[in-house]
Amino acid sequence: MVRLLDNRTSQNASFQQSISSSTSSTPTLFGQVGLDCLNPGGLIRVDFTATVTISFPSNATALTILIQVVRGTLITDPLVYSANLTIPATPEAGSLIFPYTVTGSDYNVPAPPNNQLIYTAFISSNSTLPLRVGPESFNVAAYSDF
């Protein structure tokens, strides 16, 4: 029987236009959760969903957004998920606001020695032109077989 170990949310921005942060080629943390996994028993599976909303400027070409999720706190920790979003040229009429949601999982996760699993979501871009405008959230749930 499947058992929920923990479920957490990291809510960086709740509403559209509630933040205005430039993207960068350096991965920037936008969500992080610590999951309590006391006596998990059996295999641990982790499901996650991350949402960022990006404003792409008019007349921009070939802008790419990269979302990366790691098991840990640093971009150098084990990568468990990555996804690219490429936006072609946007119309001259104005900027394009695009909510970007990814869903992924981490399977057969080793039981953490300190009973806590940490997952961190990062965002980066090939340009500083796209803006993170919100909402942004990172939802993570851990399950075990017993």
mmCIF file of C-alpha atoms in Angstrom:
data_model
loop_
_atom_site.group_PDB
_atom_site.id
_atom_site.type_symbol
_atom_site.label_atom_id
_atom_site.label_comp_id
_atom_site.label_asym_id
_atom_site.label_seq_id
_atom_site.Cartn_x
_atom_site.Cartn_y
_atom_site.Cartn_z
ATOM 1 C CA MET A 1 0.000 0.000 0.000
ATOM 2 C CA VAL A 2 1.298 3.449 -0.897
ATOM 3 C CA ARG A 3 1.887 5.869 1.963
ATOM 4 C CA LEU A 4 2.273 9.633 1.734
ATOM 5 C CA LEU A 5 5.428 10.621 3.598
ATOM 6 C CA ASP A 6 5.227 14.394 3.177
ATOM 7 C CA ASN A 7 3.937 17.076 0.829
ATOM 8 C CA ARG A 8 5.282 20.649 0.720
ATOM 9 C CA THR A 9 4.907 23.824 -1.310
ATOM 10 C CA SER A 10 7.375 26.604 -1.963
ATOM 11 C CA GLN A 11 5.385 29.626 -3.147
ATOM 12 C CA ASN A 12 7.720 32.338 -4.432
ATOM 13 C CA ALA A 13 5.053 34.544 -6.036
ATOM 14 C CA SER A 14 1.302 34.000 -5.805
ATOM 15 C CA PHE A 15 0.011 36.332 -8.499
ATOM 16 C CA GLN A 16 0.825 37.457 -12.013
ATOM 17 C CA GLN A 17 2.903 40.636 -12.074
ATOM 18 C CA SER A 18 3.748 40.220 -8.355
ATOM 19 C CA ILE A 19 7.492 40.059 -9.102
ATOM 20 C CA SER A 20 9.779 41.370 -11.799
ATOM 21 C CA SER A 21 13.120 39.559 -11.948
ATOM 22 C CA SER A 22 15.403 39.262 -14.944
ATOM 23 C CA THR A 23 16.477 35.820 -15.993
ATOM 24 C CA SER A 24 20.143 34.917 -16.154
ATOM 25 C CA SER A 25 22.433 32.314 -17.663
ATOM 26 C CA THR A 26 23.336 31.411 -14.083
ATOM 27 C CA PRO A 27 20.760 29.027 -12.582
ATOM 28 C CA THR A 28 18.660 30.915 -10.015
ATOM 29 C CA LEU A 29 16.760 29.211 -7.225
ATOM 30 C CA PHE A 30 12.999 29.805 -7.343
ATOM 31 C CA GLY A 31 11.686 26.972 -5.164
ATOM 32 C CA GLN A 32 12.972 24.699 -2.418
ATOM 33 C CA VAL A 33 11.307 22.218 -0.074
ATOM 34 C CA GLY A 34 12.431 19.856 2.658
ATOM 35 C CA LEU A 35 10.397 16.664 2.984
ATOM 36 C CA ASP A 36 10.213 14.687 6.227
ATOM 37 C CA CYS A 37 10.813 11.012 5.430
ATOM 38 C CA LEU A 38 10.913 9.342 8.841
ATOM 39 C CA ASN A 39 11.019 5.518 8.552
ATOM 40 C CA PRO A 40 9.929 5.416 4.925
ATOM 41 C CA GLY A 41 10.141 1.649 4.440
ATOM 42 C CA GLY A 42 10.437 0.375 0.875
ATOM 43 C CA LEU A 43 11.072 2.496 -2.168
ATOM 44 C CA ILE A 44 10.638 6.265 -2.036
ATOM 45 C CA ARG A 45 9.053 8.047 -4.985
ATOM 46 C CA VAL A 46 8.860 11.816 -5.299
ATOM 47 C CA ASP A 47 6.507 13.749 -7.583
ATOM 48 C CA PHE A 48 6.871 17.469 -8.256
ATOM 49 C CA THR A 49 5.320 20.303 -10.229
ATOM 50 C CA ALA A 50 6.970 23.648 -10.853
ATOM 51 C CA THR A 51 5.362 26.744 -12.361
ATOM 52 C CA VAL A 52 7.033 29.963 -13.476
ATOM 53 C CA THR A 53 5.495 32.766 -15.502
ATOM 54 C CA ILE A 54 7.745 34.556 -17.953
ATOM 55 C CA SER A 55 7.277 37.806 -19.829
ATOM 56 C CA PHE A 56 9.058 37.707 -23.180
ATOM 57 C CA PRO A 57 9.739 41.108 -24.797
ATOM 58 C CA SER A 58 8.502 42.013 -28.252
ATOM 59 C CA ASN A 59 10.907 41.495 -31.140
ATOM 60 C CA ALA A 60 12.993 38.983 -29.187
ATOM 61 C CA THR A 61 14.233 35.898 -31.006
ATOM 62 C CA ALA A 62 15.086 32.362 -29.919
ATOM 63 C CA LEU A 63 14.792 32.851 -26.169
ATOM 64 C CA THR A 64 15.229 29.700 -24.104
ATOM 65 C CA ILE A 65 14.182 29.050 -20.512
ATOM 66 C CA LEU A 66 15.660 26.071 -18.638
ATOM 67 C CA ILE A 67 14.063 24.573 -15.523
ATOM 68 C CA GLN A 68 16.222 22.192 -13.461
ATOM 69 C CA VAL A 69 15.268 20.237 -10.340
ATOM 70 C CA VAL A 70 17.947 18.727 -8.109
ATOM 71 C CA ARG A 71 17.832 16.430 -5.108
ATOM 72 C CA GLY A 72 19.685 18.718 -2.722
ATOM 73 C CA THR A 73 20.295 22.436 -2.379
ATOM 74 C CA LEU A 74 22.928 23.235 -5.011
ATOM 75 C CA ILE A 75 22.802 23.181 -8.806
ATOM 76 C CA THR A 76 25.710 20.703 -8.628
ATOM 77 C CA ASP A 77 23.635 18.193 -6.595
ATOM 78 C CA PRO A 78 22.073 15.217 -8.415
ATOM 79 C CA LEU A 79 19.917 16.473 -11.288
ATOM 80 C CA VAL A 80 16.562 14.666 -11.340
ATOM 81 C CA TYR A 81 14.760 16.725 -13.998
ATOM 82 C CA SER A 82 15.371 19.358 -16.658
ATOM 83 C CA ALA A 83 13.185 20.931 -19.327
ATOM 84 C CA ASN A 84 13.747 23.599 -21.992
ATOM 85 C CA LEU A 85 11.191 26.065 -23.275
ATOM 86 C CA THR A 86 12.126 27.917 -26.456
ATOM 87 C CA ILE A 87 10.090 30.900 -27.580
ATOM 88 C CA PRO A 88 10.439 32.039 -31.189
ATOM 89 C CA ALA A 89 10.199 35.709 -32.121
ATOM 90 C CA THR A 90 7.328 37.426 -30.312
ATOM 91 C CA PRO A 91 4.926 39.743 -32.121
ATOM 92 C CA GLU A 92 5.825 43.404 -32.475
ATOM 93 C CA ALA A 93 2.546 44.355 -30.778
ATOM 94 C CA GLY A 94 3.957 43.727 -27.316
ATOM 95 C CA SER A 95 5.347 41.262 -24.854
ATOM 96 C CA LEU A 96 4.139 37.696 -24.459
ATOM 97 C CA ILE A 97 3.356 36.453 -20.933
ATOM 98 C CA PHE A 98 3.685 32.696 -20.748
ATOM 99 C CA PRO A 99 2.982 30.444 -17.734
ATOM 100 C CA TYR A 100 5.368 27.485 -17.883
ATOM 101 C CA THR A 101 4.512 24.399 -15.818
ATOM 102 C CA VAL A 102 6.584 21.220 -15.648
ATOM 103 C CA THR A 103 5.802 17.959 -13.899
ATOM 104 C CA GLY A 104 8.346 15.283 -13.059
ATOM 105 C CA SER A 105 9.326 12.546 -10.649
ATOM 106 C CA ASP A 106 12.289 10.999 -8.904
ATOM 107 C CA TYR A 107 12.017 7.227 -8.507
ATOM 108 C CA ASN A 108 13.860 4.779 -6.251
ATOM 109 C CA VAL A 109 15.171 7.557 -4.005
ATOM 110 C CA PRO A 110 17.482 6.330 -1.234
ATOM 111 C CA ALA A 111 16.225 6.901 2.306
ATOM 112 C CA PRO A 112 17.945 10.020 3.647
ATOM 113 C CA PRO A 113 20.203 9.427 6.662
ATOM 114 C CA ASN A 114 18.840 12.525 8.439
ATOM 115 C CA ASN A 115 15.183 11.726 7.520
ATOM 116 C CA GLN A 116 14.893 14.784 5.252
ATOM 117 C CA LEU A 117 14.877 14.979 1.455
ATOM 118 C CA ILE A 118 15.498 18.394 -0.057
ATOM 119 C CA TYR A 119 14.515 19.338 -3.598
ATOM 120 C CA THR A 120 15.403 22.617 -5.271
ATOM 121 C CA ALA A 121 14.103 24.154 -8.510
ATOM 122 C CA PHE A 122 16.303 26.471 -10.590
ATOM 123 C CA ILE A 123 15.586 28.638 -13.614
ATOM 124 C CA SER A 124 18.019 30.030 -16.195
ATOM 125 C CA SER A 125 17.895 31.524 -19.678
ATOM 126 C CA ASN A 126 20.113 32.237 -22.641
ATOM 127 C CA SER A 127 19.223 35.933 -22.238
ATOM 128 C CA THR A 128 18.498 38.504 -19.540
ATOM 129 C CA LEU A 129 15.555 39.854 -21.579
ATOM 130 C CA PRO A 130 12.818 37.502 -20.300
ATOM 131 C CA LEU A 131 11.370 38.559 -16.940
ATOM 132 C CA ARG A 132 9.997 36.319 -14.211
ATOM 133 C CA VAL A 133 6.684 37.977 -13.388
ATOM 134 C CA GLY A 134 4.856 35.412 -11.256
ATOM 135 C CA PRO A 135 3.199 33.292 -10.250
ATOM 136 C CA GLU A 136 5.981 30.897 -9.234
ATOM 137 C CA SER A 137 5.487 27.760 -7.169
ATOM 138 C CA PHE A 138 7.136 24.414 -6.508
ATOM 139 C CA ASN A 139 5.039 21.533 -5.128
ATOM 140 C CA VAL A 140 6.664 18.275 -4.030
ATOM 141 C CA ALA A 141 5.257 15.049 -2.516
ATOM 142 C CA ALA A 142 7.119 11.935 -1.329
ATOM 143 C CA TYR A 143 5.582 8.452 -1.147
ATOM 144 C CA SER A 144 6.756 5.019 -0.037
ATOM 145 C CA ASP A 145 5.551 1.450 -0.572
ATOM 146 C CA PHE A 146 4.825 0.808 3.109
#
